[in-house]
Amino acid sequence: MPISQSNQVFNLVKSLSKSEKRNFRLYSGRIQDRNDLMYLKLFDVLDKSSDFEDKLVLKKMGNLSSVQYSNLKRHLYLQILISLRHLHKEKKAYIKIREYIDFAYILYDKGLYIPALKILDKAKKISLRNFTDFSALTIIEIEKMIQSRHITRTNTASIEALVGEAFELGETISSRVKISNLQVLLHRYYIKNGHVRNKKEEENIKSFFNKNIQNFKITRLGMMEKVFFFQSYVWYYYILNDFEKCYDYAFKWVELFEKSEELLRRDVDLYLRGYHYLMTSAFNTQRLREYRIHLEDLERFRHEKYNTFNNNTKITSFFYVHFGRMNLHFLQGSFDLGVDGIKKTLLRMKRYKEYIDQHKAMILNYKIAWMYTGNEMYKKANQHLLNIINDTSFSLREDIQIYARLMHMMLHVDTESYDILNYLIKNYRKYIVSTKDKNIFHELALRFFSELARQPILERKRIYSKYLKEFSNLRKDKYAQRAFLYLDIISWLESKVENQPISKVIKKKMKFAT
């Protein structure tokens, strides 16, 4: 959609920090023609607006035709981007490198070949130091072009070194493209299919991975290729539900960044993502001690570096840290403490609502609902579950949609709303049967709720015990394990059998585990 026909310019203005707004006004102050004064006026109107509506903005701007207004929005959008580029070029290596390349082309066009080569050499050093190999190869190709067309007084050894650099970088980039292709395809497989559900799917993913990973030797890979290499293994074992090995490779992924300041500066978001999978694997393997350590380290890093984060990194760190805090409470059974932190999570979700995708919002709502359920705050849990269940616009993550419905039925058992439960069983069964993600766990859960709803009060404890045994047996099936990671129905059933809060059941289990 064209910028003039959307609210992209409004979102861009709202994303600016105070220093970025100040810089934009200073940058724009040197432009004095009438059209430019109008785009500054539009900037001020949008900056002061809490919501975006074309009619209200046009009213404040005066008499503008629709064409003038569209052009003005487009002009403002581009001018903001140009000012941001100027502001961040000293902080972001890749912006500085591209600027140097532009300068080299300008010098070359003026016939100034030697200065062009000098500035390209500066750009190349920055590029290699920051692992931006694609930019480095572009620079070398420009150097080769200049050397081949003009007499530059460069000796033969330097020319041969240039060719050697190009060959070596070409090999590195070829490896990077192939290994990044592998990790992207594994990620796509997970988004499309989730964890393996049977022997055939397991054999297929193993065959695909082994066929592709054998082309890479870790000792011959550069830093970024190693990151993609470990990331591929993380996805592979994550898909296989092998969280022990997933943990090992996530640890290697994080360790690479912690050993390289340049790598950390280049892509802090990828470092945070590695930490997320390290903690997720620790959570899935019930490593409480390690989980606490990793979360503390991530919290410390976020606190120390937060002022250096861009908006995207702040949002990413919010999701991983708040997600991590909630998982720690689930591991410990400290739902009461977890509930205390939900207010902050909701405030951040509101602040970043324009930037959080539906998938992340769904996950956070699901986690919050479980936290409230564990603390017996059923009304609030219900609100967050309905945020998921009533969202019919989102087709991905059918699994979360299913588990939200199962948790919703658990909630009605907790509140003894059996009249509503009967309706939900009928309604949710239709939904679950219609999905591609249905499995034996879902079938067993539906059978449990149906039997529970039909039986008198005195029979319910027997039914809890019966299905506790059945779910415990199902948990031994490696292809059913992922369901128990999403919905801790075993601890919930144990709380019913023992007539204790679920928090006490989990705390007791973790005490024995540690």
Short mmCIF file of C-alpha atoms in Angstrom, two decimals:
data_model
loop_
_atom_site.label_atom_id
_atom_site.label_comp_id
_atom_site.label_asym_id
_atom_site.label_seq_id
_atom_site.Cartn_x
_atom_site.Cartn_y
_atom_site.Cartn_z
CA MET A 1 0.00 0.00 0.00
CA PRO A 2 1.45 3.45 -0.91
CA ILE A 3 2.59 5.58 1.99
CA SER A 4 0.11 8.31 1.05
CA GLN A 5 -2.78 5.87 1.47
CA SER A 6 -1.81 4.47 4.83
CA ASN A 7 -0.95 5.50 8.39
CA GLN A 8 2.70 4.46 8.00
CA VAL A 9 3.88 8.06 8.38
CA PHE A 10 1.92 8.37 11.65
CA ASN A 11 3.48 5.18 13.06
CA LEU A 12 6.94 6.40 12.03
CA VAL A 13 6.43 9.75 13.79
CA LYS A 14 5.18 7.98 16.93
CA SER A 15 8.19 5.66 16.94
CA LEU A 16 10.66 8.55 17.19
CA SER A 17 12.50 9.21 20.42
CA LYS A 18 12.88 12.74 21.82
CA SER A 19 16.40 13.02 20.43
CA GLU A 20 15.26 11.79 17.02
CA LYS A 21 12.45 14.36 16.92
CA ARG A 22 14.88 17.10 17.92
CA ASN A 23 17.32 15.98 15.25
CA PHE A 24 14.56 15.96 12.62
CA ARG A 25 13.57 19.55 13.41
CA LEU A 26 17.22 20.66 13.28
CA TYR A 27 17.73 18.81 10.00
CA SER A 28 14.57 20.36 8.54
CA GLY A 29 15.36 23.86 9.80
CA ARG A 30 17.74 24.53 6.95
CA ILE A 31 14.99 24.00 4.34
CA GLN A 32 12.86 27.10 3.92
CA ASP A 33 10.52 26.78 0.92
CA ARG A 34 6.72 26.76 1.38
CA ASN A 35 6.26 23.04 0.70
CA ASP A 36 8.84 22.13 3.32
CA LEU A 37 7.19 24.39 5.89
CA MET A 38 3.97 22.47 5.25
CA TYR A 39 5.59 19.09 5.89
CA LEU A 40 6.96 20.41 9.20
CA LYS A 41 3.45 21.54 10.09
CA LEU A 42 2.16 18.04 9.28
CA PHE A 43 4.91 16.56 11.46
CA ASP A 44 3.80 18.71 14.43
CA VAL A 45 0.14 17.78 13.91
CA LEU A 46 0.92 14.05 13.85
CA ASP A 47 3.31 14.32 16.80
CA LYS A 48 0.58 15.89 18.94
CA SER A 49 -2.16 13.46 17.83
CA SER A 50 -2.96 10.36 19.87
CA ASP A 51 -4.75 8.60 16.98
CA PHE A 52 -4.55 8.84 13.22
CA GLU A 53 -7.55 9.91 11.18
CA ASP A 54 -7.13 11.61 7.80
CA LYS A 55 -10.20 13.87 8.16
CA LEU A 56 -9.03 15.35 11.48
CA VAL A 57 -5.47 15.82 10.22
CA LEU A 58 -6.68 17.52 7.02
CA LYS A 59 -8.86 19.87 9.06
CA LYS A 60 -5.83 20.97 11.10
CA MET A 61 -3.70 21.35 7.97
CA GLY A 62 -6.08 23.79 6.24
CA ASN A 63 -7.12 23.72 2.59
CA LEU A 64 -5.26 20.87 0.94
CA SER A 65 -6.38 18.76 -1.98
CA SER A 66 -6.20 14.96 -1.65
CA VAL A 67 -3.25 14.93 -4.08
CA GLN A 68 -1.38 17.61 -2.10
CA TYR A 69 -2.06 15.77 1.15
CA SER A 70 -0.81 12.45 -0.26
CA ASN A 71 2.34 14.09 -1.60
CA LEU A 72 2.92 15.84 1.71
CA LYS A 73 2.71 12.60 3.68
CA ARG A 74 5.09 10.93 1.27
CA HIS A 75 7.52 13.85 1.49
CA LEU A 76 7.42 13.87 5.29
CA TYR A 77 7.98 10.12 5.46
CA LEU A 78 11.08 10.31 3.25
CA GLN A 79 12.51 13.33 5.06
CA ILE A 80 12.19 11.58 8.44
CA LEU A 81 14.01 8.53 7.06
CA ILE A 82 16.79 10.73 5.66
CA SER A 83 17.21 12.51 9.01
CA LEU A 84 17.32 9.15 10.84
CA ARG A 85 19.95 7.90 8.42
CA HIS A 86 22.13 10.94 9.17
CA LEU A 87 21.61 10.54 12.92
CA HIS A 88 22.43 6.83 13.08
CA LYS A 89 25.22 6.52 10.52
CA GLU A 90 27.92 6.79 13.20
CA LYS A 91 26.17 4.21 15.41
CA LYS A 92 25.30 1.65 12.73
CA ALA A 93 28.24 0.22 10.82
CA TYR A 94 26.14 -0.94 7.87
CA ILE A 95 24.78 2.61 7.31
CA LYS A 96 28.29 4.09 7.46
CA ILE A 97 29.58 1.45 5.04
CA ARG A 98 26.86 2.21 2.47
CA GLU A 99 27.59 5.93 2.81
CA TYR A 100 31.28 5.32 2.09
CA ILE A 101 30.35 3.23 -0.94
CA ASP A 102 28.15 6.10 -2.19
CA PHE A 103 31.03 8.54 -1.64
CA ALA A 104 33.38 6.26 -3.59
CA TYR A 105 31.00 6.16 -6.57
CA ILE A 106 30.74 9.98 -6.51
CA LEU A 107 34.53 10.36 -6.44
CA TYR A 108 34.94 7.78 -9.20
CA ASP A 109 32.41 9.57 -11.42
CA LYS A 110 34.50 12.72 -11.03
CA GLY A 111 37.61 10.86 -12.15
CA LEU A 112 39.15 10.85 -8.66
CA TYR A 113 40.17 7.16 -8.66
CA ILE A 114 42.80 7.23 -5.90
CA PRO A 115 40.54 8.98 -3.32
CA ALA A 116 37.76 6.56 -4.28
CA LEU A 117 40.04 3.59 -3.52
CA LYS A 118 41.10 5.12 -0.20
CA ILE A 119 37.52 5.57 1.00
CA LEU A 120 36.67 2.04 -0.19
CA ASP A 121 39.55 0.71 1.90
CA LYS A 122 38.08 2.45 4.99
CA ALA A 123 34.68 0.94 4.24
CA LYS A 124 36.17 -2.51 3.79
CA LYS A 125 37.92 -2.44 7.17
CA ILE A 126 34.68 -1.46 8.93
CA SER A 127 32.78 -4.12 7.00
CA LEU A 128 35.16 -6.99 7.84
CA ARG A 129 35.31 -5.91 11.48
CA ASN A 130 31.51 -6.07 11.72
CA PHE A 131 31.01 -9.30 9.72
CA THR A 132 29.07 -7.52 6.95
CA ASP A 133 30.61 -9.76 4.33
CA PHE A 134 28.09 -9.00 1.59
CA SER A 135 29.05 -5.31 1.79
CA ALA A 136 32.75 -6.26 1.87
CA LEU A 137 32.37 -8.26 -1.34
CA THR A 138 30.58 -5.34 -3.00
CA ILE A 139 33.46 -3.07 -1.99
CA ILE A 140 36.07 -5.47 -3.35
CA GLU A 141 34.20 -5.77 -6.64
CA ILE A 142 34.23 -1.95 -6.98
CA GLU A 143 37.96 -1.94 -6.18
CA LYS A 144 38.55 -4.56 -8.85
CA MET A 145 36.55 -2.55 -11.37
CA ILE A 146 38.65 0.56 -10.71
CA GLN A 147 41.92 -1.38 -10.77
CA SER A 148 41.02 -3.04 -14.07
CA ARG A 149 40.08 0.20 -15.84
CA HIS A 150 42.70 2.64 -14.61
CA ILE A 151 46.38 2.80 -13.76
CA THR A 152 46.35 3.36 -10.04
CA ARG A 153 50.03 2.77 -9.22
CA THR A 154 49.03 -0.25 -7.13
CA ASN A 155 51.66 -3.02 -7.12
CA THR A 156 51.04 -6.56 -8.39
CA ALA A 157 51.07 -8.08 -4.89
CA SER A 158 48.21 -5.79 -3.83
CA ILE A 159 46.18 -6.78 -6.88
CA GLU A 160 46.73 -10.47 -6.13
CA ALA A 161 45.74 -9.90 -2.49
CA LEU A 162 42.55 -8.22 -3.69
CA VAL A 163 41.70 -11.23 -5.87
CA GLY A 164 42.46 -13.54 -2.94
CA GLU A 165 40.14 -11.52 -0.68
CA ALA A 166 37.37 -11.74 -3.27
CA PHE A 167 37.77 -15.51 -3.59
CA GLU A 168 37.81 -16.06 0.18
CA LEU A 169 34.80 -13.82 0.75
CA GLY A 170 32.96 -15.54 -2.09
CA GLU A 171 33.47 -18.88 -0.37
CA THR A 172 32.36 -17.47 2.99
CA ILE A 173 29.24 -15.87 1.53
CA SER A 174 28.36 -19.05 -0.36
CA SER A 175 28.51 -20.99 2.93
CA ARG A 176 26.50 -18.33 4.73
CA VAL A 177 23.74 -18.36 2.13
CA LYS A 178 23.50 -22.15 2.25
CA ILE A 179 23.50 -22.46 6.05
CA SER A 180 21.07 -19.55 6.46
CA ASN A 181 18.82 -21.21 3.86
CA LEU A 182 18.82 -24.35 6.00
CA GLN A 183 17.86 -22.57 9.23
CA VAL A 184 15.13 -20.57 7.44
CA LEU A 185 13.68 -23.76 5.92
CA LEU A 186 13.70 -25.44 9.33
CA HIS A 187 11.94 -22.44 10.82
CA ARG A 188 9.37 -22.55 8.01
CA TYR A 189 8.83 -26.26 8.65
CA TYR A 190 8.09 -25.57 12.32
CA ILE A 191 5.68 -22.71 11.57
CA LYS A 192 3.84 -24.92 9.09
CA ASN A 193 3.95 -28.28 10.89
CA GLY A 194 5.03 -27.72 14.49
CA HIS A 195 6.85 -30.51 16.36
CA VAL A 196 7.02 -33.99 14.85
CA ARG A 197 3.86 -35.96 15.55
CA ASN A 198 4.76 -39.44 14.36
CA LYS A 199 7.58 -41.69 13.17
CA LYS A 200 7.16 -40.73 9.53
CA GLU A 201 7.50 -37.00 10.23
CA GLU A 202 10.54 -37.69 12.41
CA GLU A 203 12.24 -39.69 9.67
CA ASN A 204 11.48 -37.03 7.06
CA ILE A 205 12.97 -34.16 9.06
CA LYS A 206 16.02 -36.22 10.02
CA SER A 207 16.64 -37.15 6.40
CA PHE A 208 16.28 -33.53 5.26
CA PHE A 209 18.55 -32.17 7.98
CA ASN A 210 21.32 -34.76 7.69
CA LYS A 211 21.40 -34.38 3.91
CA ASN A 212 21.99 -30.63 4.23
CA ILE A 213 24.07 -30.25 7.39
CA GLN A 214 26.79 -32.63 6.20
CA ASN A 215 27.95 -29.97 3.72
CA PHE A 216 29.29 -27.83 6.58
CA LYS A 217 32.38 -28.24 8.76
CA ILE A 218 32.27 -26.08 11.87
CA THR A 219 36.05 -25.46 11.75
CA ARG A 220 35.74 -23.87 8.30
CA LEU A 221 32.89 -21.50 9.13
CA GLY A 222 33.13 -17.80 9.97
CA MET A 223 31.43 -16.24 13.00
CA MET A 224 28.06 -15.53 11.39
CA GLU A 225 28.04 -18.93 9.66
CA LYS A 226 28.63 -20.57 13.05
CA VAL A 227 25.65 -18.69 14.48
CA PHE A 228 23.44 -19.98 11.65
CA PHE A 229 24.95 -23.45 12.07
CA PHE A 230 24.04 -23.61 15.78
CA GLN A 231 20.67 -21.98 15.07
CA SER A 232 19.91 -24.75 12.55
CA TYR A 233 20.65 -27.39 15.18
CA VAL A 234 18.45 -25.57 17.70
CA TRP A 235 15.52 -25.63 15.28
CA TYR A 236 16.20 -29.23 14.32
CA TYR A 237 16.17 -30.54 17.88
CA TYR A 238 13.30 -28.21 18.81
CA ILE A 239 11.19 -29.77 16.06
CA LEU A 240 12.19 -33.24 17.30
CA ASN A 241 11.21 -32.38 20.91
CA ASP A 242 14.79 -33.15 21.95
CA PHE A 243 15.18 -30.22 24.31
CA GLU A 244 18.33 -31.52 25.99
CA LYS A 245 20.28 -31.16 22.73
CA CYS A 246 18.34 -28.04 21.84
CA TYR A 247 19.65 -26.54 25.10
CA ASP A 248 23.25 -27.50 24.25
CA TYR A 249 23.18 -25.79 20.85
CA ALA A 250 21.34 -22.72 22.13
CA PHE A 251 24.13 -22.41 24.72
CA LYS A 252 26.75 -22.54 21.91
CA TRP A 253 24.75 -19.89 20.00
CA VAL A 254 24.70 -17.50 22.99
CA GLU A 255 28.34 -18.23 23.83
CA LEU A 256 29.47 -17.10 20.36
CA PHE A 257 27.99 -13.66 20.93
CA GLU A 258 29.42 -13.34 24.42
CA LYS A 259 32.90 -13.99 23.05
CA SER A 260 32.62 -11.33 20.34
CA GLU A 261 31.79 -7.68 21.05
CA GLU A 262 31.63 -6.98 17.30
CA LEU A 263 29.09 -9.74 16.76
CA LEU A 264 27.02 -8.48 19.68
CA ARG A 265 27.03 -4.93 18.30
CA ARG A 266 26.13 -6.19 14.85
CA ASP A 267 22.98 -8.12 15.83
CA VAL A 268 21.92 -7.87 19.47
CA ASP A 269 18.42 -9.09 18.51
CA LEU A 270 19.86 -12.42 17.36
CA TYR A 271 21.69 -12.71 20.69
CA LEU A 272 18.43 -12.13 22.58
CA ARG A 273 16.71 -14.71 20.38
CA GLY A 274 19.42 -17.23 21.28
CA TYR A 275 18.82 -16.51 24.97
CA HIS A 276 15.10 -17.04 24.47
CA TYR A 277 15.66 -20.54 23.08
CA LEU A 278 18.23 -21.30 25.77
CA MET A 279 15.66 -20.48 28.46
CA THR A 280 12.83 -22.22 26.59
CA SER A 281 14.91 -25.40 26.43
CA ALA A 282 15.77 -25.10 30.14
CA PHE A 283 12.08 -24.64 30.90
CA ASN A 284 11.06 -27.63 28.79
CA THR A 285 13.65 -29.84 30.52
CA GLN A 286 12.66 -28.53 33.99
CA ARG A 287 16.17 -27.17 34.71
CA LEU A 288 15.08 -24.72 37.38
CA ARG A 289 18.57 -23.83 38.61
CA GLU A 290 19.93 -23.14 35.11
CA TYR A 291 16.76 -21.30 34.17
CA ARG A 292 17.13 -18.89 37.09
CA ILE A 293 20.75 -18.19 36.17
CA HIS A 294 19.96 -17.54 32.49
CA LEU A 295 17.02 -15.27 33.31
CA GLU A 296 19.14 -13.28 35.78
CA ASP A 297 21.88 -12.90 33.14
CA LEU A 298 19.36 -11.78 30.52
CA GLU A 299 17.74 -9.31 32.94
CA ARG A 300 21.18 -7.89 33.83
CA PHE A 301 22.18 -7.52 30.17
CA ARG A 302 18.89 -5.80 29.35
CA HIS A 303 19.21 -3.41 32.29
CA GLU A 304 22.82 -2.47 31.44
CA LYS A 305 22.29 -2.03 27.68
CA TYR A 306 18.69 -0.80 27.52
CA ASN A 307 19.66 2.82 26.72
CA THR A 308 21.57 1.58 23.67
CA PHE A 309 18.66 -0.48 22.30
CA ASN A 310 16.67 0.69 19.31
CA ASN A 311 12.88 0.43 19.39
CA ASN A 312 12.84 -3.02 17.79
CA THR A 313 15.34 -4.38 20.31
CA LYS A 314 13.36 -2.89 23.21
CA ILE A 315 10.23 -4.68 21.99
CA THR A 316 12.14 -7.94 21.47
CA SER A 317 13.72 -7.74 24.91
CA PHE A 318 10.34 -6.96 26.49
CA PHE A 319 8.80 -10.08 25.00
CA TYR A 320 11.66 -12.43 25.92
CA VAL A 321 12.15 -11.07 29.45
CA HIS A 322 8.47 -10.94 30.40
CA PHE A 323 7.91 -14.33 28.78
CA GLY A 324 10.90 -15.61 30.76
CA ARG A 325 9.62 -14.21 34.05
CA MET A 326 6.26 -15.91 33.63
CA ASN A 327 7.87 -19.24 32.76
CA LEU A 328 9.97 -19.04 35.93
CA HIS A 329 6.80 -18.69 38.01
CA PHE A 330 5.28 -21.66 36.19
CA LEU A 331 8.37 -23.74 36.97
CA GLN A 332 8.33 -22.72 40.64
CA GLY A 333 4.56 -22.77 41.07
CA SER A 334 4.75 -19.15 42.31
CA PHE A 335 1.57 -18.01 40.58
CA ASP A 336 0.86 -15.42 43.29
CA LEU A 337 4.15 -13.63 42.58
CA GLY A 338 3.61 -14.00 38.85
CA VAL A 339 0.25 -12.25 39.04
CA ASP A 340 1.96 -9.23 40.60
CA GLY A 341 4.03 -8.77 37.44
CA ILE A 342 1.15 -8.98 34.97
CA LYS A 343 0.28 -5.29 35.31
CA LYS A 344 3.69 -4.32 33.93
CA THR A 345 3.33 -6.82 31.09
CA LEU A 346 -0.07 -5.41 30.12
CA LEU A 347 1.25 -1.84 30.20
CA ARG A 348 4.10 -2.81 27.87
CA MET A 349 1.68 -4.65 25.58
CA LYS A 350 -0.40 -1.48 25.38
CA ARG A 351 2.68 0.66 24.70
CA TYR A 352 3.85 -1.63 21.90
CA LYS A 353 0.45 -2.62 20.52
CA GLU A 354 1.32 -1.26 17.05
CA TYR A 355 4.48 -3.38 16.91
CA ILE A 356 3.55 -6.69 18.57
CA ASP A 357 2.32 -9.20 16.01
CA GLN A 358 -0.77 -11.29 16.68
CA HIS A 359 1.30 -14.40 17.37
CA LYS A 360 3.21 -12.78 20.23
CA ALA A 361 0.03 -11.19 21.61
CA MET A 362 -1.64 -14.62 21.58
CA ILE A 363 1.26 -16.24 23.45
CA LEU A 364 1.29 -13.50 26.09
CA ASN A 365 -2.49 -13.73 26.57
CA TYR A 366 -2.19 -17.50 26.94
CA LYS A 367 0.59 -17.22 29.55
CA ILE A 368 -1.30 -14.56 31.48
CA ALA A 369 -4.46 -16.71 31.48
CA TRP A 370 -2.53 -19.66 32.92
CA MET A 371 -0.97 -17.40 35.58
CA TYR A 372 -4.40 -16.20 36.69
CA THR A 373 -5.78 -19.76 36.60
CA GLY A 374 -2.93 -20.99 38.81
CA ASN A 375 -3.70 -18.22 41.28
CA GLU A 376 -7.44 -19.04 41.19
CA MET A 377 -8.34 -15.67 39.61
CA TYR A 378 -10.72 -17.25 37.14
CA LYS A 379 -12.60 -14.17 35.96
CA LYS A 380 -9.41 -12.48 34.78
CA ALA A 381 -8.14 -15.74 33.26
CA ASN A 382 -11.40 -15.99 31.33
CA GLN A 383 -10.91 -12.52 29.82
CA HIS A 384 -7.50 -13.39 28.37
CA LEU A 385 -8.62 -16.78 27.07
CA LEU A 386 -11.52 -15.12 25.27
CA ASN A 387 -9.04 -12.69 23.65
CA ILE A 388 -7.57 -15.77 21.96
CA ILE A 389 -10.71 -17.80 21.35
CA ASN A 390 -12.67 -14.90 19.83
CA ASP A 391 -9.86 -13.94 17.45
CA THR A 392 -11.00 -15.51 14.17
CA SER A 393 -8.68 -13.40 12.00
CA PHE A 394 -5.53 -15.36 12.79
CA SER A 395 -4.85 -18.66 11.05
CA LEU A 396 -1.42 -19.52 12.49
CA ARG A 397 -0.86 -21.40 15.76
CA GLU A 398 -4.01 -23.52 15.75
CA ASP A 399 -2.32 -25.39 18.61
CA ILE A 400 -2.54 -22.36 20.92
CA GLN A 401 -6.16 -21.86 19.89
CA ILE A 402 -6.87 -25.48 20.88
CA TYR A 403 -5.04 -25.31 24.22
CA ALA A 404 -6.81 -22.04 25.03
CA ARG A 405 -10.13 -23.85 24.59
CA LEU A 406 -9.02 -26.75 26.76
CA MET A 407 -7.84 -24.36 29.46
CA HIS A 408 -11.16 -22.56 29.17
CA MET A 409 -12.96 -25.81 29.97
CA MET A 410 -10.59 -26.43 32.90
CA LEU A 411 -11.52 -22.99 34.19
CA HIS A 412 -15.24 -23.88 34.12
CA VAL A 413 -14.49 -27.07 36.04
CA ASP A 414 -12.63 -24.97 38.63
CA THR A 415 -15.65 -22.67 38.99
CA GLU A 416 -18.06 -25.64 38.82
CA SER A 417 -19.92 -24.04 35.90
CA TYR A 418 -21.03 -27.39 34.48
CA ASP A 419 -24.03 -25.99 32.63
CA ILE A 420 -21.69 -23.82 30.55
CA LEU A 421 -19.16 -26.66 30.31
CA ASN A 422 -21.65 -28.85 28.44
CA TYR A 423 -22.12 -26.13 25.84
CA LEU A 424 -18.35 -25.56 25.53
CA ILE A 425 -17.62 -29.28 25.06
CA LYS A 426 -19.97 -29.45 22.10
CA ASN A 427 -18.74 -26.20 20.59
CA TYR A 428 -15.02 -26.77 21.11
CA ARG A 429 -15.14 -30.39 19.90
CA LYS A 430 -16.36 -29.14 16.52
CA TYR A 431 -13.49 -26.66 16.36
CA ILE A 432 -10.78 -29.13 17.41
CA VAL A 433 -11.97 -31.83 15.00
CA SER A 434 -11.88 -29.30 12.14
CA THR A 435 -8.21 -28.40 12.71
CA LYS A 436 -5.12 -30.04 11.26
CA ASP A 437 -3.37 -29.94 14.63
CA LYS A 438 -5.69 -32.30 16.53
CA ASN A 439 -3.97 -35.24 18.27
CA ILE A 440 -4.51 -37.96 20.88
CA PHE A 441 -3.98 -35.49 23.76
CA HIS A 442 -6.90 -33.38 22.54
CA GLU A 443 -9.09 -36.44 22.08
CA LEU A 444 -8.32 -37.65 25.61
CA ALA A 445 -9.04 -34.20 27.05
CA LEU A 446 -12.41 -34.00 25.29
CA ARG A 447 -13.27 -37.47 26.55
CA PHE A 448 -12.34 -36.43 30.09
CA PHE A 449 -14.48 -33.27 30.07
CA SER A 450 -17.45 -35.13 28.54
CA GLU A 451 -17.32 -37.88 31.17
CA LEU A 452 -16.83 -35.40 34.01
CA ALA A 453 -19.82 -33.31 32.93
CA ARG A 454 -22.12 -36.36 32.86
CA GLN A 455 -21.22 -37.77 36.28
CA PRO A 456 -22.62 -36.77 39.69
CA ILE A 457 -20.49 -34.83 42.17
CA LEU A 458 -19.43 -37.87 44.20
CA GLU A 459 -17.95 -39.53 41.08
CA ARG A 460 -15.76 -36.64 40.03
CA LYS A 461 -12.75 -37.48 42.18
CA ARG A 462 -12.71 -40.98 40.70
CA ILE A 463 -12.75 -39.49 37.20
CA TYR A 464 -9.88 -37.13 38.09
CA SER A 465 -7.83 -40.12 39.27
CA LYS A 466 -8.73 -42.19 36.22
CA TYR A 467 -7.67 -39.53 33.73
CA LEU A 468 -4.61 -38.54 35.76
CA LYS A 469 -3.38 -42.07 35.15
CA GLU A 470 -4.28 -41.93 31.45
CA PHE A 471 -2.57 -38.59 30.88
CA SER A 472 0.50 -39.75 32.84
CA ASN A 473 0.75 -42.79 30.55
CA LEU A 474 0.29 -40.61 27.47
CA ARG A 475 3.14 -38.39 28.59
CA LYS A 476 5.53 -41.31 28.01
CA ASP A 477 4.76 -41.08 24.28
CA LYS A 478 7.47 -38.82 22.87
CA TYR A 479 5.17 -37.61 20.09
CA ALA A 480 2.63 -36.38 22.65
CA GLN A 481 5.10 -34.58 24.92
CA ARG A 482 4.71 -31.14 23.38
CA ALA A 483 1.07 -30.98 24.50
CA PHE A 484 2.12 -31.19 28.15
CA LEU A 485 4.53 -28.30 27.63
CA TYR A 486 1.67 -26.09 26.51
CA LEU A 487 -0.90 -27.26 29.04
CA ASP A 488 0.10 -28.72 32.43
CA ILE A 489 -3.07 -30.76 32.77
CA ILE A 490 -1.28 -33.38 34.91
CA SER A 491 -0.47 -30.90 37.70
CA TRP A 492 -4.01 -29.58 37.45
CA LEU A 493 -5.49 -33.10 37.80
CA GLU A 494 -3.14 -33.83 40.70
CA SER A 495 -4.42 -30.71 42.44
CA LYS A 496 -7.97 -32.04 42.05
CA VAL A 497 -7.09 -35.50 43.36
CA GLU A 498 -5.08 -34.12 46.31
CA ASN A 499 -7.53 -31.25 46.91
CA GLN A 500 -4.68 -28.74 46.96
CA PRO A 501 -3.92 -25.56 44.97
CA ILE A 502 -1.96 -26.25 41.80
CA SER A 503 0.85 -24.03 43.10
CA LYS A 504 1.48 -26.42 46.01
CA VAL A 505 1.47 -29.43 43.69
CA ILE A 506 4.11 -27.86 41.41
CA LYS A 507 6.26 -26.65 44.31
CA LYS A 508 6.27 -30.13 45.80
CA LYS A 509 7.29 -31.71 42.49
CA MET A 510 10.08 -29.18 41.93
CA LYS A 511 11.35 -29.74 45.49
CA PHE A 512 11.77 -33.45 44.77
CA ALA A 513 13.25 -32.73 41.33
CA THR A 514 15.97 -30.49 42.75
#
